PDB file of C-alpha atoms in Angstrom:
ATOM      1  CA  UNK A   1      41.990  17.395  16.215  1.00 84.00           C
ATOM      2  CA  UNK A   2      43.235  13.624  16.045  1.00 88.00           C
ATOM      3  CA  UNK A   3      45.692  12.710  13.739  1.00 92.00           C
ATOM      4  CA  UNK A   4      47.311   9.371  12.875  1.00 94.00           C
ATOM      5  CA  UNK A   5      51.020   9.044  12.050  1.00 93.00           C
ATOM      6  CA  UNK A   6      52.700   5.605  10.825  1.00 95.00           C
ATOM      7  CA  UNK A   7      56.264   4.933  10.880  1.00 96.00           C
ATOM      8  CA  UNK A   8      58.739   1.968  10.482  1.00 97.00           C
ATOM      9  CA  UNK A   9      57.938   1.436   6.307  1.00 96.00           C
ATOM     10  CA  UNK A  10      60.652   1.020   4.370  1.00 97.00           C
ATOM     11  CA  UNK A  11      62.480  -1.801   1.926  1.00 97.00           C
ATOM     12  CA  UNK A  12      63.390  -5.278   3.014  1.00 98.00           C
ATOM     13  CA  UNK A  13      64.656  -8.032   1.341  1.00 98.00           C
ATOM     14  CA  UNK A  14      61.916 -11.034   1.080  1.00 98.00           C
ATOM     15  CA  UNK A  15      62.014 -12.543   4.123  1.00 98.00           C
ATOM     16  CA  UNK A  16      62.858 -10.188   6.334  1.00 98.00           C
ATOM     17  CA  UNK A  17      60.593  -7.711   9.075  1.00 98.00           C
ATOM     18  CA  UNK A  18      59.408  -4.683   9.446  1.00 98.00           C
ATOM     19  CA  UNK A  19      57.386  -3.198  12.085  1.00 98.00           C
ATOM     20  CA  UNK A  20      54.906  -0.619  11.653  1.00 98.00           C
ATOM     21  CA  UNK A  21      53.526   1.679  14.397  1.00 97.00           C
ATOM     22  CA  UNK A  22      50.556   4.066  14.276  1.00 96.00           C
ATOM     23  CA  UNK A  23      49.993   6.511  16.714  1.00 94.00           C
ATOM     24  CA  UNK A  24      47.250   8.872  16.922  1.00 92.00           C
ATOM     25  CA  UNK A  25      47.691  12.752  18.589  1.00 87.00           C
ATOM     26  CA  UNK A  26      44.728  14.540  19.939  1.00 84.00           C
ATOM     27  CA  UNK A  27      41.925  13.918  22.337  1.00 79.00           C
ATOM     28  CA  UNK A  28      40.590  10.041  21.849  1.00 81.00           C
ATOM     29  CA  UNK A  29      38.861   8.989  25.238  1.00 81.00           C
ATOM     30  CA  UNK A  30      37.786   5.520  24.155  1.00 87.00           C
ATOM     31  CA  UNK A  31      38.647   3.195  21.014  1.00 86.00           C
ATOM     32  CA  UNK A  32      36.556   0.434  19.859  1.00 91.00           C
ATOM     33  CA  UNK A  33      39.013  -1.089  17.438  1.00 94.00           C
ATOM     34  CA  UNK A  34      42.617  -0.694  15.397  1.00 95.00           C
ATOM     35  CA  UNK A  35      42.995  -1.577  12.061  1.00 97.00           C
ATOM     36  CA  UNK A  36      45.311  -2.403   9.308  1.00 98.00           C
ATOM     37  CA  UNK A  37      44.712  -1.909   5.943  1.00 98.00           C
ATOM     38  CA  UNK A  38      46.875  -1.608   2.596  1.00 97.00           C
ATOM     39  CA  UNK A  39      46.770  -0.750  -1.041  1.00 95.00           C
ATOM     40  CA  UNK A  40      48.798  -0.619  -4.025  1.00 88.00           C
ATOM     41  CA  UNK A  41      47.478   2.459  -6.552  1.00 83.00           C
ATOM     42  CA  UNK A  42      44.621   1.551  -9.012  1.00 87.00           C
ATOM     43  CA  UNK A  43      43.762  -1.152  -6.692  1.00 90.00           C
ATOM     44  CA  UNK A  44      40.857  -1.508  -3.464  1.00 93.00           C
ATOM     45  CA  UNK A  45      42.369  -0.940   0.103  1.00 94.00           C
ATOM     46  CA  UNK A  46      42.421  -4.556   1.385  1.00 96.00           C
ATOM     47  CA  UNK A  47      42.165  -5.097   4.925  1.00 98.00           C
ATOM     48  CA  UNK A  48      44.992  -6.816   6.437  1.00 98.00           C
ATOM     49  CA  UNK A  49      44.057  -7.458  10.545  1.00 98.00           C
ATOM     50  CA  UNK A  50      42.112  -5.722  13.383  1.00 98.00           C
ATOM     51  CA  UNK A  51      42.399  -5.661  17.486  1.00 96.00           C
ATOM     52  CA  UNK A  52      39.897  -4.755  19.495  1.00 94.00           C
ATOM     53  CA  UNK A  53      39.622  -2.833  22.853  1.00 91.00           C
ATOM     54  CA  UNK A  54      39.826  -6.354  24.547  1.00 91.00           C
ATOM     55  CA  UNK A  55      42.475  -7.576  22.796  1.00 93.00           C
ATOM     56  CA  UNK A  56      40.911  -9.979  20.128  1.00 96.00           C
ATOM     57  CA  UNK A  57      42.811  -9.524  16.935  1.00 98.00           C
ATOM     58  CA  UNK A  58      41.770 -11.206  13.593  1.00 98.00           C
ATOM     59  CA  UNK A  59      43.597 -11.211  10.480  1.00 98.00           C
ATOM     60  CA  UNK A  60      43.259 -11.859   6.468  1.00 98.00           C
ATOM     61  CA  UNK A  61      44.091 -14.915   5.096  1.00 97.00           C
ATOM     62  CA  UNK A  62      46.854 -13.405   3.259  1.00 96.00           C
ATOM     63  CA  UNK A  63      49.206 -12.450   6.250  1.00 97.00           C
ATOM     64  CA  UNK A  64      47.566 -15.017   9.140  1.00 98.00           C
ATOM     65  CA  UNK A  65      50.848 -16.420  10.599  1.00 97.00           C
ATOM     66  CA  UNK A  66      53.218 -14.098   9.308  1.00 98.00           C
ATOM     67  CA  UNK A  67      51.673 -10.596  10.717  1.00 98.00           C
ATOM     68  CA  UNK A  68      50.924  -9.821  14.582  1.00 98.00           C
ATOM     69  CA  UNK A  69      48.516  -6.479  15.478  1.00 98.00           C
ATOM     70  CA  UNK A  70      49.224  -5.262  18.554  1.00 96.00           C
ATOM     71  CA  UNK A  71      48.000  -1.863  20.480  1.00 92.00           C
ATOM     72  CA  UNK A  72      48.749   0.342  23.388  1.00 87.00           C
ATOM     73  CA  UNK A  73      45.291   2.068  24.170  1.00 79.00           C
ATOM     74  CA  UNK A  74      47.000   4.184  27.011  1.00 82.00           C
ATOM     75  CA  UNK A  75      48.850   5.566  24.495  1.00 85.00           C
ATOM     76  CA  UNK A  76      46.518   5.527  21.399  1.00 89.00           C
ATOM     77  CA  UNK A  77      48.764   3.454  19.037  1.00 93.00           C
ATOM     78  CA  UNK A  78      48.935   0.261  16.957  1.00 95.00           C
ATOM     79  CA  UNK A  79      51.739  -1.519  15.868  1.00 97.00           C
ATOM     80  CA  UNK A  80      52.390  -4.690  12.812  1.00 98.00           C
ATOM     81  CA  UNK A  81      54.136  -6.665  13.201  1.00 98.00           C
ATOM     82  CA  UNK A  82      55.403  -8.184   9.842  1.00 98.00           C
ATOM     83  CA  UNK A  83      57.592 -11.085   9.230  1.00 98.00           C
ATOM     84  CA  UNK A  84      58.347 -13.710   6.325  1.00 98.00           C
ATOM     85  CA  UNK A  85      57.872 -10.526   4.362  1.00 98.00           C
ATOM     86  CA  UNK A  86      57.028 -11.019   0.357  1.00 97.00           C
ATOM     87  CA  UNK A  87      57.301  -9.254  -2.711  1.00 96.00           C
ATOM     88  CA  UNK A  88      53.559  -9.090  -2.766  1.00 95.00           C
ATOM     89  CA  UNK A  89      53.518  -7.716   0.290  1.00 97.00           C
ATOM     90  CA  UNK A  90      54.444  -4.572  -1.557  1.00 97.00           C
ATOM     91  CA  UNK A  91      51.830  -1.845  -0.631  1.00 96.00           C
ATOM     92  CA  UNK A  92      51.223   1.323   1.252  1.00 97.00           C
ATOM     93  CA  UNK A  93      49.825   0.624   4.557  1.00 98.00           C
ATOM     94  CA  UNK A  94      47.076   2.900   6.384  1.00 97.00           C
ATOM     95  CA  UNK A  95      46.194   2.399  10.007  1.00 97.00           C
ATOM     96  CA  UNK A  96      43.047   3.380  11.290  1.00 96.00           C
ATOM     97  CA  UNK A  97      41.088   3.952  14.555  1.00 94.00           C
ATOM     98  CA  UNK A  98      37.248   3.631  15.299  1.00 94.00           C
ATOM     99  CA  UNK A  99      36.005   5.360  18.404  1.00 92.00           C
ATOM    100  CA  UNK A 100      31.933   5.386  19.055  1.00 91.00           C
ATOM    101  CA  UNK A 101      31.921   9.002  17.312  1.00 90.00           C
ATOM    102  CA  UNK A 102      34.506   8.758  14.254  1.00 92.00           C
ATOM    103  CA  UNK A 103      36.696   7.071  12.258  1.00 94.00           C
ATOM    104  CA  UNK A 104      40.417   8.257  11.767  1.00 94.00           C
ATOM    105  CA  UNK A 105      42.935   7.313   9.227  1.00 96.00           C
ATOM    106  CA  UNK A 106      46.645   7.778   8.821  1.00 96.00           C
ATOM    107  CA  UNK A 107      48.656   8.857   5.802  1.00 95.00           C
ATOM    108  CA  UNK A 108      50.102   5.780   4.519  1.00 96.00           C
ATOM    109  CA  UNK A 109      53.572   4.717   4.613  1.00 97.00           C
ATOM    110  CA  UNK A 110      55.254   2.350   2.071  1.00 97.00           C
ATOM    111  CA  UNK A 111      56.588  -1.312   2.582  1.00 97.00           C
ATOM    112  CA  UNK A 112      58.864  -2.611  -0.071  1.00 97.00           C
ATOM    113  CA  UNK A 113      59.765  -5.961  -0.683  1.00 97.00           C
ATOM    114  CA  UNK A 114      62.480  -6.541  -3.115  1.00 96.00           C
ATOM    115  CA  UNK A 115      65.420  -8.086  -3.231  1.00 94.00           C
TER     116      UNK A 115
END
C-alpha cells in the first residue's frame, strides 16, 4: 500500500524558508506527475505547483518566483522549495502523486508564517 509522508513544516518568520519533502512508501513503478497543494480550514485546497516525469514544473501565480518543485522519481519523492515566505502563506500543505492507475495524497503538514 503507498503512502505519502511530508516533512520540513514548521514556523518561520516572514521572509524566511522552509523546505518541504514528500515521500511516498510502497510499490509505485511509474509517476506521471507531483503536486503541491495547500489549504487553510473552511477554505478550497488551492494548488500551488506541479512537475512532471520530464521535469516541466509549473506553478500558481501566487508563489511563481518565490517556490521551486523539485522530485527524485528513483526515490518517489517531491520536495518545495519555499522562500520569501509570507504570512499568507499560512496553510497546511498536501503533496500528491498521480501514477496511470491512482492518485495518492499525503497527510498535510503545517507552514506558519508569523513573526
Amino acid at each position: 500500500q503507498v503512502q505519502l509522508v511530508e516533512s520540513g513544516g514548521g514556523l518561520v518568520q516572514p521572509g524566511g524558508s522552509l523546505r518541504l519533502s514528500c515521500a511516498a512508501s510502497g510499490s509505485i513503478y511509474r509517476i506521471n506527475t507531483m503536486r503541491w497543494f495547500r489549504q487553510v480550514p473552511g477554505k478550497e485546497r488551492e494548488w500551488v505547483a506541479t512537475i512532471t516525469s520530464g521535469g516541466v514544473t509549473n506553478y500558481s501565480d501566487s508563489v511563481k518566483g518565490r517556490f521551486t518543485i523539485s522530485g527524485d522519481n528513483a526515490e518517489n519523492t517531491v520536495y518545495l522549495q519555499m522562500n520569501s515566505l509570507k504570512p499568507d502563506d499560512t496553510d497546511v500543505y498536501f503533496c500528491k502523486i498521480s501514477t496511470p492507475s491512482a492518485l495518492y495524497w499525503g497527510q498535510g503538514i503545517q507552514v506558519m508564517v508569523s513573526s
